[in-house]
């Protein structure tokens, strides 16, 4: 929770190998002093004040209408087997050239992966972001090899638009239904 902010019941169940849904519910109920929850299709959990104090988390989380953005990002985290060096919301910049904040990033086998989640974002904002990434690639901000872009979006239509935006770059674009 400290690292991922919001997790669905099924994500917690998967990450902590809690077995069946009933066992997961029992486990989460036993942790209710440390967790807050709300419904957004599935029950979404985040740390309560007591939970943050217990583990030393500083970031305060509340019920959000955009929690699904976090859930989608966490689906990728789980899908990539919870990389140890996964970092959320990382600022990448080259002074006077471009600055961009990725949703997450990690390195696997020397290859940099950049995670982007397209939940309610306007496609023009995604285009702007990819243009800034291209500028960073052009000036050599990513050492020897350009990063691999991993996108998660909501529909096949948006996936096709993202494929076009990533043309010429190594990328994988997923729809949330690919994971659930």
Tab-separated table of C-alpha atoms in Angstrom:
chain	number	residue	atom	x	y	z
A	1	UNK	CA	0.000	0.000	0.000
A	2	UNK	CA	2.829	2.401	0.792
A	3	UNK	CA	4.279	1.923	-2.687
A	4	UNK	CA	1.069	1.594	-4.726
A	5	UNK	CA	-1.392	3.871	-2.850
A	6	UNK	CA	-4.623	2.108	-3.904
A	7	UNK	CA	-5.239	-1.585	-4.478
A	8	UNK	CA	-8.352	-3.544	-5.315
A	9	UNK	CA	-9.246	-6.601	-3.282
A	10	UNK	CA	-8.248	-8.886	-6.164
A	11	UNK	CA	-4.886	-7.126	-6.525
A	12	UNK	CA	-4.134	-7.552	-2.810
A	13	UNK	CA	-5.218	-11.180	-3.114
A	14	UNK	CA	-2.799	-11.721	-6.016
A	15	UNK	CA	0.149	-9.823	-4.544
A	16	UNK	CA	-0.041	-11.576	-1.189
A	17	UNK	CA	-1.177	-14.989	-2.395
A	18	UNK	CA	-4.252	-14.950	-0.170
A	19	UNK	CA	-5.997	-17.839	-1.892
A	20	UNK	CA	-9.736	-17.559	-2.448
A	21	UNK	CA	-11.934	-14.500	-2.243
A	22	UNK	CA	-13.367	-15.513	1.119
A	23	UNK	CA	-9.915	-15.831	2.698
A	24	UNK	CA	-8.884	-12.488	1.213
A	25	UNK	CA	-11.994	-10.816	2.640
A	26	UNK	CA	-11.293	-12.331	6.072
A	27	UNK	CA	-7.684	-11.122	5.958
A	28	UNK	CA	-8.678	-7.601	4.886
A	29	UNK	CA	-11.360	-7.449	7.584
A	30	UNK	CA	-8.682	-8.239	10.190
A	31	UNK	CA	-6.694	-5.247	8.887
A	32	UNK	CA	-9.599	-2.775	8.912
A	33	UNK	CA	-8.027	-0.506	11.551
A	34	UNK	CA	-5.133	0.085	9.140
A	35	UNK	CA	-7.148	0.314	5.935
A	36	UNK	CA	-9.906	2.458	4.493
A	37	UNK	CA	-11.980	1.287	1.579
A	38	UNK	CA	-14.597	2.386	-0.920
A	39	UNK	CA	-16.401	0.821	-3.857
A	40	UNK	CA	-15.490	1.596	-7.460
A	41	UNK	CA	-16.681	-1.516	-9.270
A	42	UNK	CA	-14.646	-3.557	-6.790
A	43	UNK	CA	-13.629	-2.643	-3.264
A	44	UNK	CA	-10.588	-0.371	-3.339
A	45	UNK	CA	-8.321	-0.195	-0.280
A	46	UNK	CA	-5.895	2.485	0.884
A	47	UNK	CA	-4.065	3.196	4.134
A	48	UNK	CA	-5.865	4.830	7.043
A	49	UNK	CA	-4.111	7.248	9.385
A	50	UNK	CA	-3.246	4.350	11.690
A	51	UNK	CA	-1.953	2.319	8.731
A	52	UNK	CA	0.273	5.181	7.558
A	53	UNK	CA	1.651	5.627	11.079
A	54	UNK	CA	2.257	1.879	11.450
A	55	UNK	CA	4.405	1.596	8.313
A	56	UNK	CA	5.800	5.135	8.159
A	57	UNK	CA	3.979	6.240	5.018
A	58	UNK	CA	3.786	9.989	4.567
A	59	UNK	CA	1.407	10.238	1.619
A	60	UNK	CA	-2.210	10.760	2.679
A	61	UNK	CA	-4.691	8.907	0.477
A	62	UNK	CA	-8.409	9.570	0.327
A	63	UNK	CA	-11.367	8.314	-1.644
A	64	UNK	CA	-10.794	9.491	-5.222
A	65	UNK	CA	-12.868	9.496	-8.359
A	66	UNK	CA	-9.608	8.811	-10.221
A	67	UNK	CA	-8.621	5.760	-8.164
A	68	UNK	CA	-9.132	3.625	-11.274
A	69	UNK	CA	-5.988	5.252	-12.713
A	70	UNK	CA	-3.999	3.755	-9.821
A	71	UNK	CA	-5.730	0.397	-10.179
A	72	UNK	CA	-4.811	0.261	-13.873
A	73	UNK	CA	-1.184	1.166	-13.118
A	74	UNK	CA	-1.081	-1.485	-10.399
A	75	UNK	CA	-2.420	-4.086	-12.846
A	76	UNK	CA	0.732	-3.469	-14.889
A	77	UNK	CA	2.884	-3.667	-11.748
A	78	UNK	CA	1.404	-7.092	-11.000
A	79	UNK	CA	1.574	-8.132	-14.668
A	80	UNK	CA	5.314	-7.403	-14.732
A	81	UNK	CA	5.824	-9.519	-11.561
A	82	UNK	CA	6.196	-6.592	-9.139
A	83	UNK	CA	9.636	-5.266	-10.186
A	84	UNK	CA	11.815	-4.313	-7.209
A	85	UNK	CA	12.876	-1.017	-8.776
A	86	UNK	CA	9.355	0.080	-9.823
A	87	UNK	CA	8.978	3.800	-9.137
A	88	UNK	CA	5.789	5.842	-9.480
A	89	UNK	CA	5.459	9.419	-10.738
A	90	UNK	CA	9.057	10.029	-11.820
A	91	UNK	CA	10.059	13.346	-13.378
A	92	UNK	CA	12.292	13.041	-16.434
A	93	UNK	CA	13.801	16.161	-17.898
A	94	UNK	CA	16.600	17.778	-19.820
A	95	UNK	CA	16.867	21.452	-19.003
A	96	UNK	CA	15.373	23.728	-21.663
A	97	UNK	CA	14.449	20.704	-23.833
A	98	UNK	CA	11.567	18.764	-22.269
A	99	UNK	CA	10.109	17.640	-18.977
A	100	UNK	CA	7.659	14.803	-18.480
A	101	UNK	CA	6.364	12.903	-15.454
A	102	UNK	CA	5.773	9.239	-16.188
A	103	UNK	CA	3.182	7.234	-14.287
A	104	UNK	CA	5.840	4.648	-13.415
A	105	UNK	CA	9.169	3.291	-14.575
A	106	UNK	CA	11.410	0.293	-13.979
A	107	UNK	CA	14.442	-1.411	-15.513
A	108	UNK	CA	14.565	-5.072	-16.505
A	109	UNK	CA	17.696	-6.605	-18.023
A	110	UNK	CA	19.170	-3.171	-18.657
A	111	UNK	CA	16.063	-2.039	-20.565
A	112	UNK	CA	14.147	0.997	-19.258
A	113	UNK	CA	10.341	0.643	-19.287
A	114	UNK	CA	8.081	3.666	-19.024
A	115	UNK	CA	4.526	3.088	-17.831
A	116	UNK	CA	1.703	5.384	-18.881
A	117	UNK	CA	-1.965	5.027	-17.954
A	118	UNK	CA	-4.663	6.536	-20.141
A	119	UNK	CA	-7.801	6.518	-18.018
A	120	UNK	CA	-9.617	9.829	-18.566
A	121	UNK	CA	-6.824	11.721	-20.281
A	122	UNK	CA	-7.586	13.667	-23.456
A	123	UNK	CA	-5.736	12.196	-26.434
A	124	UNK	CA	-4.181	15.597	-27.176
A	125	UNK	CA	-2.498	15.418	-23.724
A	126	UNK	CA	-1.174	11.932	-24.548
A	127	UNK	CA	0.196	13.288	-27.857
A	128	UNK	CA	1.908	16.139	-26.039
A	129	UNK	CA	3.462	13.687	-23.588
A	130	UNK	CA	4.763	11.437	-26.377
A	131	UNK	CA	6.189	14.486	-28.188
A	132	UNK	CA	8.140	15.374	-25.031
A	133	UNK	CA	9.393	11.776	-24.707
A	134	UNK	CA	10.574	11.917	-28.331
A	135	UNK	CA	12.523	15.114	-27.565
A	136	UNK	CA	14.170	13.389	-24.587
A	137	UNK	CA	15.065	10.398	-26.772
A	138	UNK	CA	16.477	12.672	-29.500
A	139	UNK	CA	18.880	14.377	-27.070
A	140	UNK	CA	20.059	11.042	-25.620
A	141	UNK	CA	18.395	11.333	-22.216
A	142	UNK	CA	17.940	7.547	-22.067
A	143	UNK	CA	21.604	6.512	-22.506
A	144	UNK	CA	22.186	3.886	-25.203
A	145	UNK	CA	18.707	2.544	-25.921
A	146	UNK	CA	15.348	4.282	-26.053
A	147	UNK	CA	12.838	3.113	-23.447
A	148	UNK	CA	10.003	0.701	-24.093
A	149	UNK	CA	6.647	2.395	-23.559
A	150	UNK	CA	3.923	0.409	-21.839
A	151	UNK	CA	0.452	1.937	-22.016
A	152	UNK	CA	-2.754	0.868	-20.314
A	153	UNK	CA	-6.007	2.297	-21.648
A	154	UNK	CA	-9.745	1.673	-21.461
A	155	UNK	CA	-10.956	0.814	-24.984
A	156	UNK	CA	-9.817	-0.726	-28.269
A	157	UNK	CA	-10.454	2.615	-29.988
A	158	UNK	CA	-8.072	4.383	-27.608
A	159	UNK	CA	-5.539	1.562	-28.026
A	160	UNK	CA	-5.484	2.195	-31.793
A	161	UNK	CA	-4.965	5.922	-31.200
A	162	UNK	CA	-2.062	5.199	-28.820
A	163	UNK	CA	-0.499	2.786	-31.322
A	164	UNK	CA	-0.438	5.664	-33.807
A	165	UNK	CA	1.074	8.046	-31.218
A	166	UNK	CA	3.855	5.543	-30.453
A	167	UNK	CA	4.707	4.842	-34.096
A	168	UNK	CA	8.444	4.321	-34.524
A	169	UNK	CA	8.971	3.601	-30.821
A	170	UNK	CA	9.017	0.263	-29.077
A	171	UNK	CA	5.726	0.036	-27.218
A	172	UNK	CA	3.074	-2.289	-25.861
A	173	UNK	CA	-0.431	-0.960	-25.448
A	174	UNK	CA	-2.869	-2.851	-23.259
A	175	UNK	CA	-6.564	-2.452	-22.599
A	176	UNK	CA	-7.675	-3.031	-19.001
A	177	UNK	CA	-9.781	-5.968	-20.228
A	178	UNK	CA	-6.500	-7.713	-21.186
A	179	UNK	CA	-5.877	-8.084	-17.442
A	180	UNK	CA	-9.373	-8.791	-16.088
